[in-house]
Amino acid sequence: MVRLTPRIVAIFLIEKTSSGSNFVFQWPSQPQVHFQDSPRSPEDVSVAMDILKLEDEEVQEFDGAADESHVLGYEKGFLANMLSPRPELCNQKFEMWVDGLTFLGCPVHIGPSGEWVKRKNPPKNVEVSSLVDPFGIKEDSTSAASANLSELKINQSKPTSSMSLFHVVFVLNVPTASIYRPTINTMYESIVVKLVTGLKYEQAKRNYVENECKHIRKMNERYTNQRIPFDDFCREIPLHSNLASILVTTYEALIHLHTAYLEINHSINITLLWPMTVSVSSLDKLELQERSPTILASQTIFNEEEPSLIEPSVAPYWSLLLLQDLESIMKRLPLSRNSLLASFITEARPTSTFTDIANSLGISLSECFLLAKHLIHWRKAIAIPPLLIRNTYVTSPTADLSKLESDARLFARTFPSLPSLPTFLAILSFKPRPFVSIIPSKDHESTYLEMLAWLCRRNWVYEQNSYIYVCVTPEIKEKVKEAIESQSSEDQDPQLLEQLRQDDGRESLIIDPHSASLLEQKWVQAIAYEKGPELASLFLSVVKYFNGRYALQTIWISEGLPRKSMRNVLNEYQHYLVRWYSW
C-alpha cells in the first residue's frame, strides 16, 4: 500500500470585499515546486478562466521568485480572482487542477441575509462538553466556563461585515495519478474542513477572519512602503497576526507530519493531524530512514481500507499500547467532560485484552473498540497483541540509534533498579528467545513487563512472530502422481493432468493453500492424511493460514483452537512446514 503524505506546496488566504478579491497572505514566502510532468499548460489556465469568467488581460504570468505581487509564476490578483468562486460554488469542496498543482479549499461565502453560518437550535439542557471532541475542536476552557448555553448559538445581533467571502487554499503537488484522489480526499476531510469550521465559527461570532485580513493587509502596505524585503515581512506577519500564525503552524505541521495545535482568536482550540499509521508491515531499504519512528507490526485488527471494520474473532484478544505516558495524554484531555474516555485510557494496559478492559469498565466491546480507534486515529495508541512473557521480543531494525544516549538516560531514571538500556538491547539482539528467560524471578515480572512496554512504545523492540508455509516433498509428489495415474482415463481431470505434466517433481512451497491449484490441493490432502484422521482434520482447518502472512499467534485465536492443539499440528507436521520469523 502506498503511503499517503500531504504533498503540500503552500497555503493561501483569499478574501473578497465590495472592492474586489484580495490575495491576503501566503506561506511559505517562497513555495518550492518540483514538477514531474509537463510545464505550465495554456489549456489548464483557459479552463479556469472560463469557469470563473475571467478576461484574458487579467492573466499575467511571472516566471521567477515570489514577491509582493507574484507567487508560483502567477500574478496574485489573478489568483485572488480565480480562487474567489461564485456564491453557488462556495460552502463546499473547491478543487481546481492547474499546471500540475491542485488548489483545494472550502470557500466560505456570506449568506443572503448577512449570516456566515446557518443557525441550528441545539437540544435544551445540552452541556457544552458533549459538543466537543477531546482531541479535536473545543472552546477554550476559560471562556467555556463562563459561557452559558445561549452563547453557543451565534448571537442574533450579528456583527456587520464588509467581507463577502474568505478562502483558505491549500496548494498541493500530487504527481502520481494512483494517489491523487486519496490524497485530496484525506487533505479535505482531515485538515480543510476542520480548519474552515473553526474559522467560520469565529467569523460569524466576532468578525475574526475579516479583522485579521484587514490587519494583515495594513501590515503588507506598511512593510511595502518601508521597502522591507518581501521574505522579511512575510516572516514578520505571523508574529503579529493570529490567523497568519495559524496558517504557518498548519503548513509546518503538514510538512513535518506533526500534530498542529491551533488556538483560533484565543477562543477555540483545534487539533489538526494528517492521518498516518504508526505501524507498518513491510519496509524497503529506502523507507528505513524515513520511518525510523514507525513501529513494526504486520498483524492488525483494523482494516486499513475500511477503518470501521475490525477482525471480530481476533480483536477481543488484542490490547492497546499507549504511545505517550499517561500524564501527557491526560494533560490534553478535559477529564470532567470525558469521564469514559479518561477511564478507558487509565484502564488500558498492553498486558490486558480489550475483553478485560470492557469487563472492567462495564462497557460493550463495540464501545471499547470505538474508544480505541479514537486514540489510534490521534496517534495516542496502537493496537497490539498483549505483551506476554512467553512471547519473543527482539530489537527493531527501525530503532533510531541517534536517540540511544538520551533514551538510555531516561531508561535509567524510569527503571533505576534494572540493568542499562544498552545491556537489554544487547541481550535481546543476541539470540531470540522467550522474554521470560531474561526475567530473574517471578517477583520481577511486572517490572519487566512495564520495561517491555516502554521499549515497544519507543520502538526499540518488536514482537517476533512465526509464519508458516507448506513444503511439498518429492515423496508426497510421487505418491500423488501414482494415485492420479492409477485412475481410469474417464476419471482423470485434463486440467489436473496438465498441471502434473508441468511439475518437475522437486520439493516446492505452496504459496497460498486457500487458492491452491488442483494439484496443490491433492498434495495438501496427501500431507494431511500422513497422520491420523483427527490430526488430518485439524491440519486441513488451519492450512489456509499457512501462506506466510498470518502469525501463529492469530491463527489459533481465529479458529478458536486451544494452544495445545496448534502445537500438536506444528509438531506432527513439522517435516512439511517451513517456519520463518518476522515482525
Coordinates of C-alpha atoms in Angstrom, one line a residue:
M1 CA 0.0 0.0 0.0
V2 CA 1.3 3.4 -1.0
R3 CA 1.9 5.7 2.0
L4 CA 0.0 9.0 1.6
T5 CA 1.7 12.3 2.5
P6 CA 0.2 15.8 2.3
R7 CA 2.3 16.9 -0.7
I8 CA 1.7 20.5 0.3
V9 CA 3.3 23.4 -1.6
A10 CA 1.7 26.4 0.1
I11 CA -1.3 27.9 1.9
F12 CA -3.0 31.0 0.6
L13 CA -5.5 33.3 2.3
I14 CA -8.0 35.0 -0.1
E15 CA -10.8 37.4 0.8
K16 CA -13.5 39.2 -1.2
T17 CA -14.9 42.5 -0.3
S18 CA -17.1 45.1 -2.1
S19 CA -13.9 46.4 -3.7
G20 CA -12.9 43.0 -5.2
S21 CA -10.9 40.0 -4.4
N22 CA -7.6 40.3 -2.4
F23 CA -4.7 37.9 -2.0
V24 CA -4.1 38.5 1.7
F25 CA -1.3 36.1 2.8
Q26 CA 0.8 33.1 1.7
W27 CA 3.1 30.7 3.4
P28 CA 5.9 29.9 2.8
S29 CA 7.2 33.1 1.3
Q30 CA 8.9 31.2 -1.5
P31 CA 7.0 28.0 -2.3
Q32 CA 9.1 25.3 -4.0
V33 CA 7.6 23.1 -6.7
H34 CA 9.3 20.2 -8.5
F35 CA 7.1 19.1 -11.4
Q36 CA 7.5 15.6 -12.7
D37 CA 5.2 16.2 -15.7
S38 CA 5.0 18.8 -18.4
P39 CA 5.4 22.5 -17.5
R40 CA 2.5 25.1 -17.5
S41 CA -0.2 24.3 -20.0
P42 CA -2.2 27.1 -21.5
E43 CA -5.3 24.8 -21.7
D44 CA -5.5 24.5 -17.9
V45 CA -5.4 28.2 -17.4
S46 CA -8.0 28.6 -20.2
V47 CA -10.4 26.2 -18.4
A48 CA -10.0 28.1 -15.1
M49 CA -10.7 31.4 -16.9
D50 CA -13.9 30.0 -18.5
I51 CA -15.2 28.7 -15.2
L52 CA -14.5 31.9 -13.3
K53 CA -15.4 34.2 -16.2
L54 CA -12.0 35.9 -16.2
E55 CA -10.8 38.1 -19.1
D56 CA -7.5 37.4 -21.0
E57 CA -6.0 40.7 -19.8
E58 CA -6.4 39.6 -16.2
V59 CA -3.9 36.7 -16.7
Q60 CA -0.3 37.7 -16.2
E61 CA 2.3 35.1 -15.7
F62 CA 5.6 35.6 -13.9
D63 CA 8.5 33.2 -14.1
G64 CA 10.6 33.8 -11.0
A65 CA 10.7 34.1 -7.2
A66 CA 7.6 35.2 -5.3
D67 CA 7.3 38.8 -4.4
E68 CA 4.6 41.4 -3.3
S69 CA 2.6 40.7 -6.5
H70 CA 3.5 37.3 -7.8
V71 CA 3.6 33.7 -6.5
L72 CA 4.1 30.3 -8.2
G73 CA 4.5 32.1 -11.5
Y74 CA 1.1 33.8 -11.3
E75 CA 0.1 37.4 -10.6
K76 CA -1.6 37.4 -7.2
G77 CA -4.6 39.4 -8.5
F78 CA -5.3 36.7 -11.0
L79 CA -5.1 34.0 -8.3
A80 CA -7.3 36.0 -6.0
N81 CA -10.0 36.2 -8.7
M82 CA -9.5 32.5 -9.7
L83 CA -9.8 31.4 -6.1
S84 CA -12.9 33.5 -5.3
P85 CA -15.7 31.4 -6.9
R86 CA -19.3 32.4 -7.4
P87 CA -21.6 32.1 -4.4
E88 CA -23.2 28.9 -5.8
L89 CA -19.7 27.2 -5.8
C90 CA -19.0 28.2 -2.2
N91 CA -19.5 26.5 1.2
Q92 CA -18.5 23.2 -0.4
K93 CA -15.4 21.5 -1.7
F94 CA -13.3 23.6 -4.1
E95 CA -10.8 21.6 -6.2
M96 CA -9.0 23.0 -9.2
W97 CA -6.1 21.4 -11.0
V98 CA -3.9 23.8 -12.9
D99 CA -0.4 23.2 -14.3
G100 CA 0.2 20.2 -12.2
L101 CA -0.9 22.0 -9.0
T102 CA -4.2 21.4 -7.1
F103 CA -5.8 24.3 -5.4
L104 CA -8.0 22.8 -2.6
G105 CA -10.2 24.5 -0.1
C106 CA -13.7 25.3 1.1
P107 CA -14.6 28.9 0.2
V108 CA -17.0 30.4 2.7
H109 CA -19.5 32.9 1.4
I110 CA -21.8 35.1 3.5
G111 CA -25.4 34.1 3.4
P112 CA -28.1 36.2 1.6
S113 CA -29.3 37.7 5.0
G114 CA -25.8 38.5 6.1
E115 CA -25.1 35.4 8.2
W116 CA -22.0 33.2 8.0
V117 CA -23.4 30.0 9.4
K118 CA -26.9 28.6 9.5
R119 CA -28.2 28.7 13.0
K120 CA -29.4 25.4 14.5
N121 CA -31.0 25.4 17.9
P122 CA -29.2 22.7 20.0
P123 CA -31.3 20.5 22.2
K124 CA -32.1 22.0 25.6
N125 CA -30.0 21.1 28.6
V126 CA -27.1 20.0 26.4
E127 CA -23.7 20.6 28.0
V128 CA -21.0 22.3 26.1
S129 CA -18.8 19.3 26.8
S130 CA -21.0 17.0 24.7
L131 CA -20.5 19.0 21.6
V132 CA -16.7 18.9 21.5
D133 CA -14.0 16.3 20.6
P134 CA -11.4 15.8 23.3
F135 CA -8.7 15.8 20.7
G136 CA -10.5 17.9 18.0
I137 CA -12.3 21.2 18.3
K138 CA -13.2 22.7 21.6
E139 CA -13.7 26.1 23.2
D140 CA -11.0 27.4 25.4
S141 CA -11.6 26.2 29.0
T142 CA -11.6 29.7 30.4
S143 CA -14.2 31.0 28.0
A144 CA -16.3 27.9 28.1
A145 CA -16.5 28.0 31.9
S146 CA -18.1 31.5 31.8
A147 CA -20.2 30.8 28.8
N148 CA -23.8 29.8 29.1
L149 CA -25.8 27.7 26.6
S150 CA -27.2 30.7 24.7
E151 CA -23.6 31.8 23.9
L152 CA -23.2 28.5 22.0
K153 CA -25.5 29.9 19.3
I154 CA -24.4 32.6 17.0
N155 CA -25.5 35.9 18.5
Q156 CA -28.7 37.2 17.0
S157 CA -27.2 40.7 16.7
K158 CA -24.6 39.7 14.1
P159 CA -21.5 41.9 13.6
T160 CA -21.8 43.7 10.3
S161 CA -19.3 42.6 7.7
S162 CA -17.9 44.2 4.6
M163 CA -16.3 40.9 3.6
S164 CA -18.4 38.6 1.5
L165 CA -16.0 35.6 1.1
F166 CA -12.9 34.1 2.6
H167 CA -11.0 31.1 1.3
V168 CA -8.1 29.3 2.8
V169 CA -6.5 27.5 -0.1
F170 CA -4.1 24.5 0.2
V171 CA -1.8 24.2 -2.8
L172 CA -0.8 20.6 -3.4
N173 CA 1.5 18.9 -5.8
V174 CA 0.4 15.3 -6.2
P175 CA 2.4 13.9 -9.1
T176 CA 1.1 10.3 -9.2
A177 CA -2.4 9.6 -10.5
S178 CA -2.9 6.5 -8.3
I179 CA -2.6 8.5 -5.1
Y180 CA -4.2 11.7 -6.3
R181 CA -7.8 11.1 -5.2
P182 CA -6.9 9.5 -1.8
T183 CA -4.5 12.4 -1.0
I184 CA -7.0 15.1 -2.0
N185 CA -9.8 13.5 0.0
T186 CA -7.7 13.0 3.1
M187 CA -6.5 16.6 3.0
Y188 CA -10.0 17.9 2.6
E189 CA -11.7 15.7 5.2
S190 CA -8.9 15.7 7.9
I191 CA -7.5 19.2 7.5
V192 CA -9.5 21.7 5.4
V193 CA -13.0 21.0 6.8
K194 CA -11.9 21.2 10.4
L195 CA -9.8 24.4 10.0
V196 CA -12.6 26.1 8.0
T197 CA -15.2 25.1 10.5
G198 CA -13.3 26.9 13.3
L199 CA -12.6 30.0 11.2
K200 CA -16.3 30.2 10.1
Y201 CA -17.5 30.0 13.7
E202 CA -15.2 32.8 14.8
Q203 CA -16.1 34.9 11.8
A204 CA -19.8 34.6 12.5
K205 CA -19.4 35.3 16.1
R206 CA -16.7 38.1 16.2
N207 CA -15.8 39.0 12.6
Y208 CA -12.5 37.3 13.3
V209 CA -11.4 36.5 9.7
E210 CA -12.3 39.9 8.3
N211 CA -10.5 41.7 11.1
E212 CA -7.4 39.6 10.6
C213 CA -7.5 40.1 6.9
K214 CA -7.6 43.9 7.4
H215 CA -4.8 43.7 9.9
I216 CA -2.6 41.7 7.5
R217 CA -3.3 43.9 4.5
K218 CA -2.3 47.0 6.6
M219 CA 0.9 45.3 7.6
N220 CA 1.6 44.4 4.0
E221 CA 1.1 48.1 2.9
R222 CA 3.3 49.4 5.7
Y223 CA 6.1 46.9 5.0
T224 CA 5.9 47.6 1.3
N225 CA 6.1 51.4 1.8
Q226 CA 9.0 51.0 4.1
R227 CA 10.7 48.9 1.4
I228 CA 11.3 45.9 3.7
P229 CA 12.3 42.8 1.7
F230 CA 9.4 40.6 0.9
D231 CA 10.8 37.5 2.6
D232 CA 11.4 39.5 5.7
F233 CA 7.9 40.9 6.1
C234 CA 6.4 37.5 5.3
R235 CA 8.2 36.2 8.4
E236 CA 7.1 39.2 10.4
I237 CA 3.4 38.9 9.7
P238 CA 2.7 35.6 11.7
L239 CA 4.3 37.3 14.7
H240 CA 1.6 39.9 14.8
S241 CA -1.4 38.1 13.3
N242 CA -3.2 35.1 15.0
L243 CA -4.7 33.9 11.7
A244 CA -1.4 34.1 9.8
S245 CA 0.3 32.2 12.7
I246 CA -2.4 29.5 12.4
L247 CA -1.8 29.0 8.7
V248 CA 2.0 28.9 9.3
T249 CA 1.6 26.3 12.1
T250 CA -0.7 24.2 9.9
Y251 CA 1.7 24.2 7.0
E252 CA 4.7 23.3 9.1
A253 CA 2.8 20.5 10.8
L254 CA 1.8 19.0 7.4
I255 CA 5.3 19.3 6.1
H256 CA 6.8 17.5 9.1
L257 CA 3.8 15.2 9.7
H258 CA 3.3 16.6 13.2
T259 CA 0.1 17.5 15.1
A260 CA -1.0 21.1 14.7
Y261 CA -2.4 22.6 18.0
L262 CA -4.2 25.7 17.0
E263 CA -5.9 28.4 19.1
I264 CA -8.2 30.5 16.9
N265 CA -8.7 34.0 18.3
H266 CA -7.8 32.8 21.8
S267 CA -11.3 31.2 21.8
I268 CA -11.3 27.9 20.0
N269 CA -8.7 25.1 20.2
I270 CA -8.4 22.9 17.2
T271 CA -6.1 19.9 16.7
L272 CA -5.2 19.0 13.1
L273 CA -3.5 15.8 12.2
W274 CA -2.6 14.1 8.9
P275 CA -3.9 10.6 9.3
M276 CA -1.0 8.2 9.2
T277 CA -0.4 4.7 10.6
V278 CA 2.1 4.5 13.4
S279 CA 2.9 0.9 12.4
V280 CA 3.8 -0.7 9.1
S281 CA 4.0 -4.4 8.0
S282 CA 6.9 -4.0 5.5
L283 CA 9.8 -1.8 4.8
D284 CA 12.2 -1.4 1.9
K285 CA 15.7 0.0 2.2
L286 CA 14.6 3.5 1.1
E287 CA 12.0 3.6 3.8
L288 CA 14.2 2.7 6.8
Q289 CA 15.5 6.2 7.3
E290 CA 12.1 7.8 6.6
R291 CA 10.2 5.7 9.0
S292 CA 12.6 5.3 11.9
P293 CA 10.0 6.2 14.5
T294 CA 7.5 3.7 13.0
I295 CA 6.5 0.6 14.9
L296 CA 6.8 -2.7 13.1
A297 CA 3.7 -4.8 13.2
S298 CA 2.4 -7.0 10.4
Q299 CA -0.7 -8.0 12.3
T300 CA -3.6 -5.6 12.7
I301 CA -7.2 -5.9 13.9
F302 CA -8.3 -2.8 12.0
N303 CA -8.8 -2.9 8.2
E304 CA -6.7 -0.1 6.6
E305 CA -9.0 0.1 3.6
E306 CA -12.2 0.3 5.8
P307 CA -11.2 1.7 9.2
S308 CA -14.7 0.9 10.5
L309 CA -14.1 -2.8 10.0
I310 CA -12.3 -5.0 12.5
E311 CA -11.4 -8.6 12.7
P312 CA -14.2 -9.8 15.0
S313 CA -12.7 -13.2 16.0
V314 CA -9.2 -11.7 16.9
A315 CA -9.9 -8.2 18.1
P316 CA -11.3 -9.1 21.6
Y317 CA -8.0 -10.8 22.4
W318 CA -5.8 -7.8 21.4
S319 CA -4.6 -5.0 23.6
L320 CA -3.8 -1.2 23.4
L321 CA -0.3 0.3 23.8
L322 CA -0.4 4.0 24.7
L323 CA 2.3 5.8 22.7
Q324 CA 2.7 8.5 25.3
D325 CA 2.9 8.4 29.0
L326 CA -0.4 8.6 30.8
E327 CA 0.2 12.0 32.2
S328 CA 0.9 13.6 28.8
I329 CA -2.3 12.2 27.3
M330 CA -4.4 13.2 30.3
K331 CA -3.0 16.7 30.2
R332 CA -4.7 17.4 26.8
L333 CA -7.9 15.7 27.9
P334 CA -10.8 17.6 29.6
L335 CA -11.3 14.9 32.2
S336 CA -14.6 16.3 33.6
R337 CA -16.1 16.2 30.1
N338 CA -15.0 12.8 29.0
S339 CA -15.0 10.5 32.0
L340 CA -15.5 7.3 30.0
L341 CA -12.5 8.1 27.7
A342 CA -10.4 9.1 30.7
S343 CA -11.3 5.8 32.5
F344 CA -10.6 3.9 29.3
I345 CA -7.1 5.5 29.0
T346 CA -6.4 4.8 32.6
E347 CA -7.5 1.2 32.3
A348 CA -5.8 0.4 29.0
R349 CA -2.6 -1.6 29.6
P350 CA -0.7 -3.6 27.0
T351 CA -1.0 -6.7 29.1
S352 CA -4.8 -6.5 29.2
T353 CA -7.0 -7.5 26.3
F354 CA -9.9 -5.5 25.0
T355 CA -12.2 -8.1 26.6
D356 CA -10.6 -7.4 30.0
I357 CA -10.9 -3.7 29.6
A358 CA -14.6 -3.9 28.6
N359 CA -15.4 -6.1 31.5
S360 CA -13.5 -3.9 33.9
L361 CA -15.3 -0.7 32.8
G362 CA -18.7 -2.4 32.3
I363 CA -19.0 -1.4 28.6
S364 CA -19.5 -3.4 25.5
L365 CA -16.7 -4.5 23.2
S366 CA -18.0 -2.2 20.4
E367 CA -17.7 0.8 22.8
C368 CA -14.3 -0.4 23.7
F369 CA -13.2 -0.6 20.0
L370 CA -14.7 2.9 19.4
L371 CA -12.6 4.4 22.1
A372 CA -9.5 2.5 21.0
K373 CA -9.9 3.7 17.4
H374 CA -10.3 7.3 18.6
L375 CA -6.9 7.1 20.4
I376 CA -5.3 5.3 17.4
H377 CA -6.6 8.0 15.0
W378 CA -4.9 10.7 17.1
R379 CA -1.7 8.7 17.3
K380 CA -2.1 8.3 21.0
A381 CA -2.1 4.5 20.9
I382 CA -1.6 1.4 18.7
A383 CA -3.4 -1.9 18.9
I384 CA -1.1 -4.8 19.5
P385 CA -1.3 -8.4 20.7
P386 CA -1.0 -8.4 24.5
L387 CA 2.6 -8.3 25.9
L388 CA 3.2 -11.8 27.3
I389 CA 6.3 -13.1 29.0
R390 CA 6.2 -16.3 26.9
N391 CA 6.4 -14.3 23.6
T392 CA 9.7 -13.5 21.9
Y393 CA 10.8 -9.9 21.5
V394 CA 13.9 -8.7 19.6
T395 CA 15.5 -5.3 18.7
S396 CA 13.8 -3.3 15.9
P397 CA 15.7 -2.6 12.7
T398 CA 14.0 0.8 12.6
A399 CA 15.2 1.8 16.0
D400 CA 16.7 5.3 16.0
L401 CA 20.2 4.8 17.3
S402 CA 20.8 8.5 17.4
K403 CA 18.4 8.5 20.4
L404 CA 20.2 5.7 22.3
E405 CA 22.2 8.0 24.6
S406 CA 19.3 10.2 25.6
D407 CA 16.9 7.2 25.9
A408 CA 19.4 5.4 28.0
R409 CA 19.4 8.2 30.5
L410 CA 15.6 8.3 30.5
F411 CA 15.5 4.5 30.9
A412 CA 17.9 4.7 33.9
R413 CA 15.6 7.3 35.6
T414 CA 12.5 5.3 34.8
F415 CA 13.8 1.9 35.9
P416 CA 16.7 2.6 38.3
S417 CA 16.8 -1.0 39.6
L418 CA 17.3 -2.6 36.2
P419 CA 20.3 -3.0 34.0
S420 CA 21.0 -0.3 31.4
L421 CA 19.2 0.1 28.1
P422 CA 22.2 -0.9 26.0
T423 CA 22.5 -4.1 28.1
F424 CA 18.9 -5.1 27.5
L425 CA 19.2 -4.4 23.8
A426 CA 22.3 -6.5 23.6
I427 CA 20.6 -9.4 25.3
L428 CA 17.5 -9.2 23.0
S429 CA 19.7 -8.9 19.9
F430 CA 21.9 -11.9 20.7
K431 CA 19.6 -14.8 20.3
P432 CA 15.8 -14.7 20.0
R433 CA 14.2 -16.5 23.0
P434 CA 11.0 -16.2 25.1
F435 CA 11.1 -13.0 27.2
V436 CA 10.6 -14.9 30.4
S437 CA 14.1 -16.3 30.1
I438 CA 15.6 -12.9 30.9
I439 CA 13.4 -12.3 34.0
P440 CA 15.3 -13.1 37.2
S441 CA 12.3 -14.2 39.2
K442 CA 8.5 -14.1 39.4
D443 CA 8.7 -11.1 41.6
H444 CA 10.3 -9.1 38.7
E445 CA 7.6 -10.0 36.2
S446 CA 5.5 -6.8 36.5
T447 CA 8.6 -4.5 36.4
Y448 CA 10.0 -6.3 33.3
L449 CA 6.6 -6.1 31.5
E450 CA 6.5 -2.3 32.2
M451 CA 10.0 -2.1 30.8
L452 CA 9.0 -4.1 27.8
A453 CA 6.0 -1.7 27.1
W454 CA 8.4 1.2 27.4
L455 CA 10.8 -0.4 24.8
C456 CA 7.9 -1.1 22.4
R457 CA 6.5 2.4 22.8
R458 CA 9.8 3.9 21.9
N459 CA 10.4 1.5 19.0
W460 CA 13.4 -0.3 20.5
V461 CA 11.9 -3.8 20.3
Y462 CA 9.1 -5.6 18.4
E463 CA 7.4 -9.0 18.9
Q464 CA 8.9 -11.7 16.8
N465 CA 6.1 -13.6 15.1
S466 CA 6.2 -17.1 13.4
Y467 CA 4.8 -17.6 9.9
I468 CA 4.3 -20.9 8.1
Y469 CA 4.5 -22.2 4.5
V470 CA 3.6 -25.7 3.4
C471 CA 6.5 -27.6 1.9
V472 CA 5.7 -30.4 -0.5
T473 CA 8.4 -33.1 -0.6
P474 CA 9.3 -35.2 -3.6
E475 CA 7.9 -38.3 -1.8
I476 CA 4.4 -36.6 -1.4
K477 CA 4.5 -35.6 -5.1
E478 CA 5.4 -39.1 -6.2
K479 CA 2.6 -40.6 -4.1
V480 CA 0.0 -38.2 -5.6
K481 CA 1.3 -38.8 -9.1
E482 CA 0.9 -42.6 -8.7
A483 CA -2.6 -42.1 -7.3
I484 CA -3.7 -39.9 -10.3
E485 CA -2.1 -42.2 -12.9
S486 CA -3.8 -45.3 -11.4
Q487 CA -7.2 -43.8 -12.1
S488 CA -9.1 -44.8 -15.3
S489 CA -8.9 -42.3 -18.1
E490 CA -12.6 -41.4 -17.7
D491 CA -12.0 -40.3 -14.1
Q492 CA -8.9 -38.2 -14.8
D493 CA -9.2 -34.4 -15.0
P494 CA -7.4 -32.9 -18.0
Q495 CA -6.5 -29.8 -16.1
L496 CA -5.0 -31.8 -13.3
L497 CA -3.1 -34.0 -15.8
E498 CA -1.6 -30.8 -17.4
Q499 CA -0.5 -29.5 -14.0
L500 CA 1.0 -32.8 -13.2
R501 CA 2.9 -32.8 -16.6
Q502 CA 4.3 -29.3 -15.9
D503 CA 5.6 -30.2 -12.4
D504 CA 9.2 -31.2 -12.2
G505 CA 8.8 -33.4 -9.1
R506 CA 11.2 -31.4 -6.9
E507 CA 10.5 -30.0 -3.5
S508 CA 8.4 -26.8 -3.6
L509 CA 6.3 -24.5 -1.4
I510 CA 2.6 -23.8 -1.7
I511 CA 2.4 -20.1 -1.6
D512 CA -1.3 -19.8 -0.8
P513 CA -3.2 -23.0 0.2
H514 CA -6.5 -21.2 0.2
S515 CA -6.3 -20.6 -3.5
A516 CA -4.3 -23.7 -4.4
S517 CA -4.4 -25.3 -7.8
L518 CA -6.0 -28.7 -8.3
L519 CA -2.6 -30.5 -8.0
E520 CA -1.6 -28.4 -4.9
Q521 CA -4.9 -29.4 -3.3
K522 CA -4.1 -33.1 -3.9
W523 CA -0.6 -32.5 -2.2
V524 CA -2.2 -30.8 0.8
Q525 CA -4.7 -33.7 1.2
A526 CA -1.8 -36.2 1.0
I527 CA 0.2 -34.4 3.6
A528 CA -2.8 -34.1 5.9
Y529 CA -3.5 -37.9 5.8
E530 CA 0.1 -38.8 6.5
K531 CA -1.2 -38.7 10.1
G532 CA -4.4 -40.0 11.7
P533 CA -7.9 -38.7 10.6
E534 CA -8.3 -36.5 13.7
L535 CA -5.0 -34.7 13.1
A536 CA -5.7 -34.5 9.4
S537 CA -9.0 -32.7 10.0
L538 CA -7.2 -30.3 12.3
F539 CA -4.5 -29.7 9.8
L540 CA -6.9 -29.0 7.0
S541 CA -8.8 -26.5 9.1
V542 CA -5.7 -24.3 9.7
V543 CA -3.7 -24.9 6.5
K544 CA -5.4 -21.9 4.8
Y545 CA -3.4 -19.7 7.1
F546 CA -0.1 -21.2 6.1
N547 CA 0.7 -18.6 3.5
G548 CA 3.4 -16.6 5.2
R549 CA 1.0 -13.8 6.1
Y550 CA -0.7 -14.9 9.3
A551 CA 1.2 -15.0 12.6
L552 CA 0.8 -18.2 14.6
Q553 CA -0.4 -16.1 17.5
T554 CA -3.5 -15.1 15.5
I555 CA -4.3 -18.5 13.9
W556 CA -5.4 -20.4 17.0
I557 CA -7.5 -17.4 18.1
S558 CA -9.2 -17.1 14.7
E559 CA -10.1 -20.8 14.7
G560 CA -10.9 -21.0 18.4
L561 CA -8.3 -23.7 19.0
P562 CA -6.5 -24.5 22.2
R563 CA -2.8 -23.7 22.1
K564 CA -2.1 -27.3 22.7
S565 CA -3.9 -28.4 19.5
M566 CA -2.0 -25.8 17.5
R567 CA 1.3 -27.1 19.0
N568 CA 0.3 -30.7 18.1
V569 CA -0.2 -29.7 14.4
L570 CA 3.2 -27.9 14.2
N571 CA 5.0 -30.8 15.9
E572 CA 3.4 -33.6 13.9
Y573 CA 3.7 -32.0 10.5
Q574 CA 7.0 -30.2 11.1
H575 CA 8.6 -32.2 8.2
Y576 CA 6.1 -30.5 5.8
L577 CA 6.2 -27.0 7.3
V578 CA 8.7 -24.1 6.7
R579 CA 8.7 -21.6 9.5
W580 CA 10.1 -18.1 9.2
Y581 CA 10.2 -15.3 11.7
S582 CA 9.5 -11.6 11.3
W583 CA 7.5 -8.8 13.0

